[in-house]
Amino acid sequence: MGKYSRPRGTHDVYAGAEKWEDDSVRWNVVESLWREICRIYGYQEIRTPIFEQTELFKRSIGDGTDIVSKEMYTFDTPGGDSITLRPEGTAGTLRGYLDSGLYARGGVTKLYYIGQNFRYERPQSGRYRQHQQLGVEALGADDPALDAEVIQLMLSFFRKIGVSRTVVKINSVGSSESRAIYLTALKEFVRPFLEEFSEEGKARFANNPLRMLDTKSPRELEILTDAPSLTDYITDDERVHLETVCGYLTAAGHTYEIDPHLVRGFDYYTKTAFEVQSPDLDAQNALGGGGRYNKLVEQLGGPPTAGIGFGIGMERVMIALQRLGAELPLPTGPTAFVVTLGDAARQAGVNLLSQLRDSGIAANIEYGGRSMKAQMRAANDSGAKYALILGDDEVASGTVQLKNLADSTQVAVGLDKVVGMLRGV
Ligand code: HAM
């Protein structure tokens, strides 16, 4: 309708949208449940800037990754600094952990966030250029029980909101040392087939060989079926770590798949990497993913500090929930809707509305001098429990008609009594 449209790959989120990924009412419900789960697990909120120094992302995510090499929204400020809109939440959270001195408190620091991220990707179902993540980062221990905790937190959240079908994939990506040996073996294996790889596959071979495993090309997947497995190259300590994490998950009754080909698009991972996928999504089927990054805090100039976390894609969660026909605990409408006929009643009605709201009762009214019928329709559409109807007769007798909109019963109540009656309804 207007002159401008939203940028490609973005969307508006507003009340009552048909698509759940656009419906702010449902977003609020899911975000509240997310905060509730984080509280139960003992995580505190961190809010970091939506932009950071470009260097922070280059250092942490890695120069050879798709995100850093082609997807970042980077610009120079008038002051000459290079700034990037955050493409993910981990780097900024760790920067904040160091910057604000949280690390100095010692022990394990458990943080959660809700935030917007920006990636210049090709938009498709479940893939946006601005997306929201719900994430956690737990810093200060290399304990496999902490890996199990964050994975369980994610799964508890999915269960709580009604994502009833998930596939959990888990792997160990070792350390940079064990990975280096593995990558040599992987490249040796792929070299004779390299001509059959796409341009992107060849580029990955040269710049970020681990990412070759992340291909969607059927031919490349076929070649890679017999490729050496990273799990055969990790150290005993790394293998035991993975087994212990799996042991905790099994004991808690979770099912998961160990996927030796699971790699993620970031250089910072060490040991555990995991992803939770949904059969109810399209090609972009990861609801969330994460892993350990035991060297990252040090890389950002902090003391040696192990850490693990994950990010969940809000839009994808909403798409899956809608397709699953999930029932979210949606908020109810206002308690009261004031309907008036005539000038004197309008005066009394506006006054009554203030009294209701001052008493903490959710109440609404229609504006614009609309007919009684239109006001009643607005009252019904709002989901209100009661219409409080005022006309000349009511003003004269100091009463109001209290109409129960569910069963259409109606009684006259004293204007001085109605607020008290509705308190606690
Ligand atoms: P990620 O796998 O890139 O990980 O993103 C996490 C989740 O965000 C994905 O599983 C997906 O659901 C959603 N997501 C990512 N990109 C898009 C997009 N373009 N449009 C819609 N949804 C998207 C990270 O970002 C890591 N920082 C996670 C992490 C935290 N690892 C350790 N701590």
PDB file of N, CA and C and ligand atoms in Angstrom, residues 67 87-90 113 119 121 126-133 136-137 264 266 268-269 275-276 286-291 293 308-316, ligand 1:
ATOM      1  N   ILE A  67      30.019 -17.115   6.670  1.00  0.00           N
ATOM      2  CA  ILE A  67      29.512 -15.903   7.329  1.00  0.00           C
ATOM      3  C   ILE A  67      30.485 -14.754   7.154  1.00  0.00           C
ATOM      4  N   PRO A  87      26.154 -11.243  13.261  1.00  0.00           N
ATOM      5  CA  PRO A  87      25.572 -12.347  12.490  1.00  0.00           C
ATOM      6  C   PRO A  87      25.163 -13.506  13.402  1.00  0.00           C
ATOM      7  N   GLU A  88      25.562 -13.463  14.676  1.00  0.00           N
ATOM      8  CA  GLU A  88      25.266 -14.538  15.639  1.00  0.00           C
ATOM      9  C   GLU A  88      25.527 -13.993  17.028  1.00  0.00           C
ATOM     10  N   GLY A  89      25.160 -14.772  18.058  1.00  0.00           N
ATOM     11  CA  GLY A  89      25.203 -14.226  19.405  1.00  0.00           C
ATOM     12  C   GLY A  89      26.413 -14.557  20.259  1.00  0.00           C
ATOM     13  N   THR A  90      27.191 -15.572  19.853  1.00  0.00           N
ATOM     14  CA  THR A  90      28.253 -16.050  20.748  1.00  0.00           C
ATOM     15  C   THR A  90      29.391 -15.034  20.920  1.00  0.00           C
ATOM     16  N   TYR A 113      20.212 -15.289  26.003  1.00  0.00           N
ATOM     17  CA  TYR A 113      19.880 -14.074  25.262  1.00  0.00           C
ATOM     18  C   TYR A 113      18.752 -14.324  24.270  1.00  0.00           C
ATOM     19  N   ARG A 119      22.454 -11.749   8.431  1.00  0.00           N
ATOM     20  CA  ARG A 119      23.336 -12.479   7.514  1.00  0.00           C
ATOM     21  C   ARG A 119      22.835 -12.250   6.099  1.00  0.00           C
ATOM     22  N   GLU A 121      22.251 -13.745   3.322  1.00  0.00           N
ATOM     23  CA  GLU A 121      22.113 -15.066   2.711  1.00  0.00           C
ATOM     24  C   GLU A 121      21.001 -14.999   1.668  1.00  0.00           C
ATOM     25  N   GLY A 126      12.351 -20.296   5.950  1.00  0.00           N
ATOM     26  CA  GLY A 126      13.130 -20.484   7.177  1.00  0.00           C
ATOM     27  C   GLY A 126      14.493 -19.827   7.146  1.00  0.00           C
ATOM     28  N   ARG A 127      14.782 -19.070   6.072  1.00  0.00           N
ATOM     29  CA  ARG A 127      16.076 -18.364   6.042  1.00  0.00           C
ATOM     30  C   ARG A 127      15.863 -16.895   5.716  1.00  0.00           C
ATOM     31  N   TYR A 128      16.228 -16.071   6.655  1.00  0.00           N
ATOM     32  CA  TYR A 128      16.019 -14.629   6.550  1.00  0.00           C
ATOM     33  C   TYR A 128      17.358 -13.897   6.584  1.00  0.00           C
ATOM     34  N   ARG A 129      17.326 -12.645   6.167  1.00  0.00           N
ATOM     35  CA  ARG A 129      18.544 -11.834   6.296  1.00  0.00           C
ATOM     36  C   ARG A 129      18.621 -11.188   7.672  1.00  0.00           C
ATOM     37  N   GLN A 130      17.472 -11.057   8.317  1.00  0.00           N
ATOM     38  CA  GLN A 130      17.463 -10.703   9.742  1.00  0.00           C
ATOM     39  C   GLN A 130      16.660 -11.785  10.440  1.00  0.00           C
ATOM     40  N   HIS A 131      17.276 -12.471  11.387  1.00  0.00           N
ATOM     41  CA  HIS A 131      16.537 -13.509  12.112  1.00  0.00           C
ATOM     42  C   HIS A 131      16.795 -13.362  13.603  1.00  0.00           C
ATOM     43  N   GLN A 132      15.905 -13.948  14.387  1.00  0.00           N
ATOM     44  CA  GLN A 132      16.091 -13.875  15.838  1.00  0.00           C
ATOM     45  C   GLN A 132      16.560 -15.204  16.406  1.00  0.00           C
ATOM     46  N   GLN A 133      17.486 -15.145  17.321  1.00  0.00           N
ATOM     47  CA  GLN A 133      17.913 -16.373  18.011  1.00  0.00           C
ATOM     48  C   GLN A 133      17.627 -16.291  19.503  1.00  0.00           C
ATOM     49  N   VAL A 136      21.963 -19.654  24.550  1.00  0.00           N
ATOM     50  CA  VAL A 136      22.641 -19.655  25.853  1.00  0.00           C
ATOM     51  C   VAL A 136      24.143 -19.829  25.629  1.00  0.00           C
ATOM     52  N   GLU A 137      24.925 -19.329  26.575  1.00  0.00           N
ATOM     53  CA  GLU A 137      26.357 -19.597  26.613  1.00  0.00           C
ATOM     54  C   GLU A 137      26.697 -19.881  28.080  1.00  0.00           C
ATOM     55  N   ARG A 264      29.754 -27.634  11.747  1.00  0.00           N
ATOM     56  CA  ARG A 264      28.965 -26.415  11.803  1.00  0.00           C
ATOM     57  C   ARG A 264      29.765 -25.265  11.215  1.00  0.00           C
ATOM     58  N   PHE A 266      31.216 -22.611  11.847  1.00  0.00           N
ATOM     59  CA  PHE A 266      32.057 -21.704  12.636  1.00  0.00           C
ATOM     60  C   PHE A 266      33.378 -22.386  12.953  1.00  0.00           C
ATOM     61  N   TYR A 268      35.102 -21.788  15.635  1.00  0.00           N
ATOM     62  CA  TYR A 268      35.437 -21.790  17.061  1.00  0.00           C
ATOM     63  C   TYR A 268      35.106 -23.076  17.815  1.00  0.00           C
ATOM     64  N   TYR A 269      34.437 -24.030  17.174  1.00  0.00           N
ATOM     65  CA  TYR A 269      34.026 -25.206  17.940  1.00  0.00           C
ATOM     66  C   TYR A 269      35.172 -26.154  18.266  1.00  0.00           C
ATOM     67  N   GLU A 275      23.173 -30.390  16.770  1.00  0.00           N
ATOM     68  CA  GLU A 275      22.139 -29.695  16.020  1.00  0.00           C
ATOM     69  C   GLU A 275      20.821 -30.400  16.302  1.00  0.00           C
ATOM     70  N   VAL A 276      19.757 -29.640  16.407  1.00  0.00           N
ATOM     71  CA  VAL A 276      18.436 -30.247  16.553  1.00  0.00           C
ATOM     72  C   VAL A 276      17.636 -29.869  15.315  1.00  0.00           C
ATOM     73  N   ALA A 286      17.280 -26.974  10.431  1.00  0.00           N
ATOM     74  CA  ALA A 286      17.867 -26.906  11.785  1.00  0.00           C
ATOM     75  C   ALA A 286      17.086 -25.908  12.637  1.00  0.00           C
ATOM     76  N   LEU A 287      16.499 -26.436  13.709  1.00  0.00           N
ATOM     77  CA  LEU A 287      15.814 -25.544  14.655  1.00  0.00           C
ATOM     78  C   LEU A 287      16.839 -24.810  15.498  1.00  0.00           C
ATOM     79  N   GLY A 288      17.937 -25.493  15.774  1.00  0.00           N
ATOM     80  CA  GLY A 288      18.962 -24.875  16.594  1.00  0.00           C
ATOM     81  C   GLY A 288      20.225 -25.697  16.550  1.00  0.00           C
ATOM     82  N   GLY A 289      21.329 -25.060  16.943  1.00  0.00           N
ATOM     83  CA  GLY A 289      22.587 -25.786  16.946  1.00  0.00           C
ATOM     84  C   GLY A 289      23.588 -25.089  17.835  1.00  0.00           C
ATOM     85  N   GLY A 290      24.613 -25.835  18.198  1.00  0.00           N
ATOM     86  CA  GLY A 290      25.624 -25.225  19.053  1.00  0.00           C
ATOM     87  C   GLY A 290      26.774 -26.158  19.286  1.00  0.00           C
ATOM     88  N   GLY A 291      27.562 -25.832  20.296  1.00  0.00           N
ATOM     89  CA  GLY A 291      28.700 -26.677  20.617  1.00  0.00           C
ATOM     90  C   GLY A 291      29.645 -25.997  21.576  1.00  0.00           C
ATOM     91  N   TYR A 293      33.350 -24.400  22.726  1.00  0.00           N
ATOM     92  CA  TYR A 293      34.380 -23.527  22.127  1.00  0.00           C
ATOM     93  C   TYR A 293      35.405 -23.220  23.213  1.00  0.00           C
ATOM     94  N   ILE A 308      30.416 -23.489  26.336  1.00  0.00           N
ATOM     95  CA  ILE A 308      29.518 -24.207  25.412  1.00  0.00           C
ATOM     96  C   ILE A 308      28.211 -23.443  25.319  1.00  0.00           C
ATOM     97  N   GLY A 309      27.572 -23.504  24.156  1.00  0.00           N
ATOM     98  CA  GLY A 309      26.289 -22.812  24.019  1.00  0.00           C
ATOM     99  C   GLY A 309      25.559 -23.257  22.775  1.00  0.00           C
ATOM    100  N   PHE A 310      24.428 -22.624  22.527  1.00  0.00           N
ATOM    101  CA  PHE A 310      23.673 -22.912  21.299  1.00  0.00           C
ATOM    102  C   PHE A 310      22.804 -21.716  20.945  1.00  0.00           C
ATOM    103  N   GLY A 311      22.304 -21.740  19.714  1.00  0.00           N
ATOM    104  CA  GLY A 311      21.331 -20.743  19.270  1.00  0.00           C
ATOM    105  C   GLY A 311      20.158 -21.467  18.637  1.00  0.00           C
ATOM    106  N   ILE A 312      18.945 -20.965  18.912  1.00  0.00           N
ATOM    107  CA  ILE A 312      17.728 -21.530  18.311  1.00  0.00           C
ATOM    108  C   ILE A 312      17.146 -20.453  17.397  1.00  0.00           C
ATOM    109  N   GLY A 313      16.718 -20.837  16.205  1.00  0.00           N
ATOM    110  CA  GLY A 313      16.129 -19.863  15.285  1.00  0.00           C
ATOM    111  C   GLY A 313      14.638 -19.685  15.575  1.00  0.00           C
ATOM    112  N   MET A 314      14.287 -18.482  16.008  1.00  0.00           N
ATOM    113  CA  MET A 314      12.906 -18.203  16.399  1.00  0.00           C
ATOM    114  C   MET A 314      11.922 -18.434  15.244  1.00  0.00           C
ATOM    115  N   GLU A 315      12.262 -17.916  14.063  1.00  0.00           N
ATOM    116  CA  GLU A 315      11.325 -18.033  12.938  1.00  0.00           C
ATOM    117  C   GLU A 315      11.066 -19.501  12.612  1.00  0.00           C
ATOM    118  N   ARG A 316      12.147 -20.295  12.636  1.00  0.00           N
ATOM    119  CA  ARG A 316      11.979 -21.723  12.294  1.00  0.00           C
ATOM    120  C   ARG A 316      11.126 -22.434  13.336  1.00  0.00           C
TER     121      ARG A 316
HETATM  122  P1  HAM B   1      23.797 -21.211  13.837  1.00  0.00           P
HETATM  123  O1  HAM B   1      23.634 -22.664  13.606  1.00  0.00           O
HETATM  124  O2  HAM B   1      24.407 -20.421  12.748  1.00  0.00           O
HETATM  125  O3  HAM B   1      24.621 -21.082  15.178  1.00  0.00           O
HETATM  126  O4  HAM B   1      22.405 -20.552  14.179  1.00  0.00           O
HETATM  127  C1  HAM B   1      21.561 -21.081  15.178  1.00  0.00           C
HETATM  128  C2  HAM B   1      20.161 -21.239  14.627  1.00  0.00           C
HETATM  129  O5  HAM B   1      19.696 -19.973  14.173  1.00  0.00           O
HETATM  130  C3  HAM B   1      20.042 -22.143  13.413  1.00  0.00           C
HETATM  131  O6  HAM B   1      19.924 -23.494  13.797  1.00  0.00           O
HETATM  132  C4  HAM B   1      18.778 -21.636  12.779  1.00  0.00           C
HETATM  133  O7  HAM B   1      17.638 -22.183  13.414  1.00  0.00           O
HETATM  134  C5  HAM B   1      18.821 -20.147  13.068  1.00  0.00           C
HETATM  135  N1  HAM B   1      19.327 -19.400  11.903  1.00  0.00           N
HETATM  136  C6  HAM B   1      20.587 -19.240  11.500  1.00  0.00           C
HETATM  137  N2  HAM B   1      20.646 -18.497  10.384  1.00  0.00           N
HETATM  138  C7  HAM B   1      19.371 -18.176  10.066  1.00  0.00           C
HETATM  139  C8  HAM B   1      18.758 -17.406   9.032  1.00  0.00           C
HETATM  140  N3  HAM B   1      19.477 -16.817   8.089  1.00  0.00           N
HETATM  141  N4  HAM B   1      17.401 -17.289   9.042  1.00  0.00           N
HETATM  142  C9  HAM B   1      16.655 -17.885   9.996  1.00  0.00           C
HETATM  143  N5  HAM B   1      17.193 -18.606  10.998  1.00  0.00           N
HETATM  144  C10 HAM B   1      18.525 -18.748  11.037  1.00  0.00           C
HETATM  145  C11 HAM B   1      25.000 -19.907  15.748  1.00  0.00           C
HETATM  146  O8  HAM B   1      24.655 -18.825  15.372  1.00  0.00           O
HETATM  147  C12 HAM B   1      25.889 -20.105  16.965  1.00  0.00           C
HETATM  148  N6  HAM B   1      26.222 -18.781  17.527  1.00  0.00           N
HETATM  149  C13 HAM B   1      25.209 -20.972  17.983  1.00  0.00           C
HETATM  150  C14 HAM B   1      26.056 -21.170  19.196  1.00  0.00           C
HETATM  151  C15 HAM B   1      25.889 -20.541  20.384  1.00  0.00           C
HETATM  152  N7  HAM B   1      27.088 -21.969  19.294  1.00  0.00           N
HETATM  153  C16 HAM B   1      27.594 -21.860  20.508  1.00  0.00           C
HETATM  154  N8  HAM B   1      26.896 -20.970  21.172  1.00  0.00           N
END
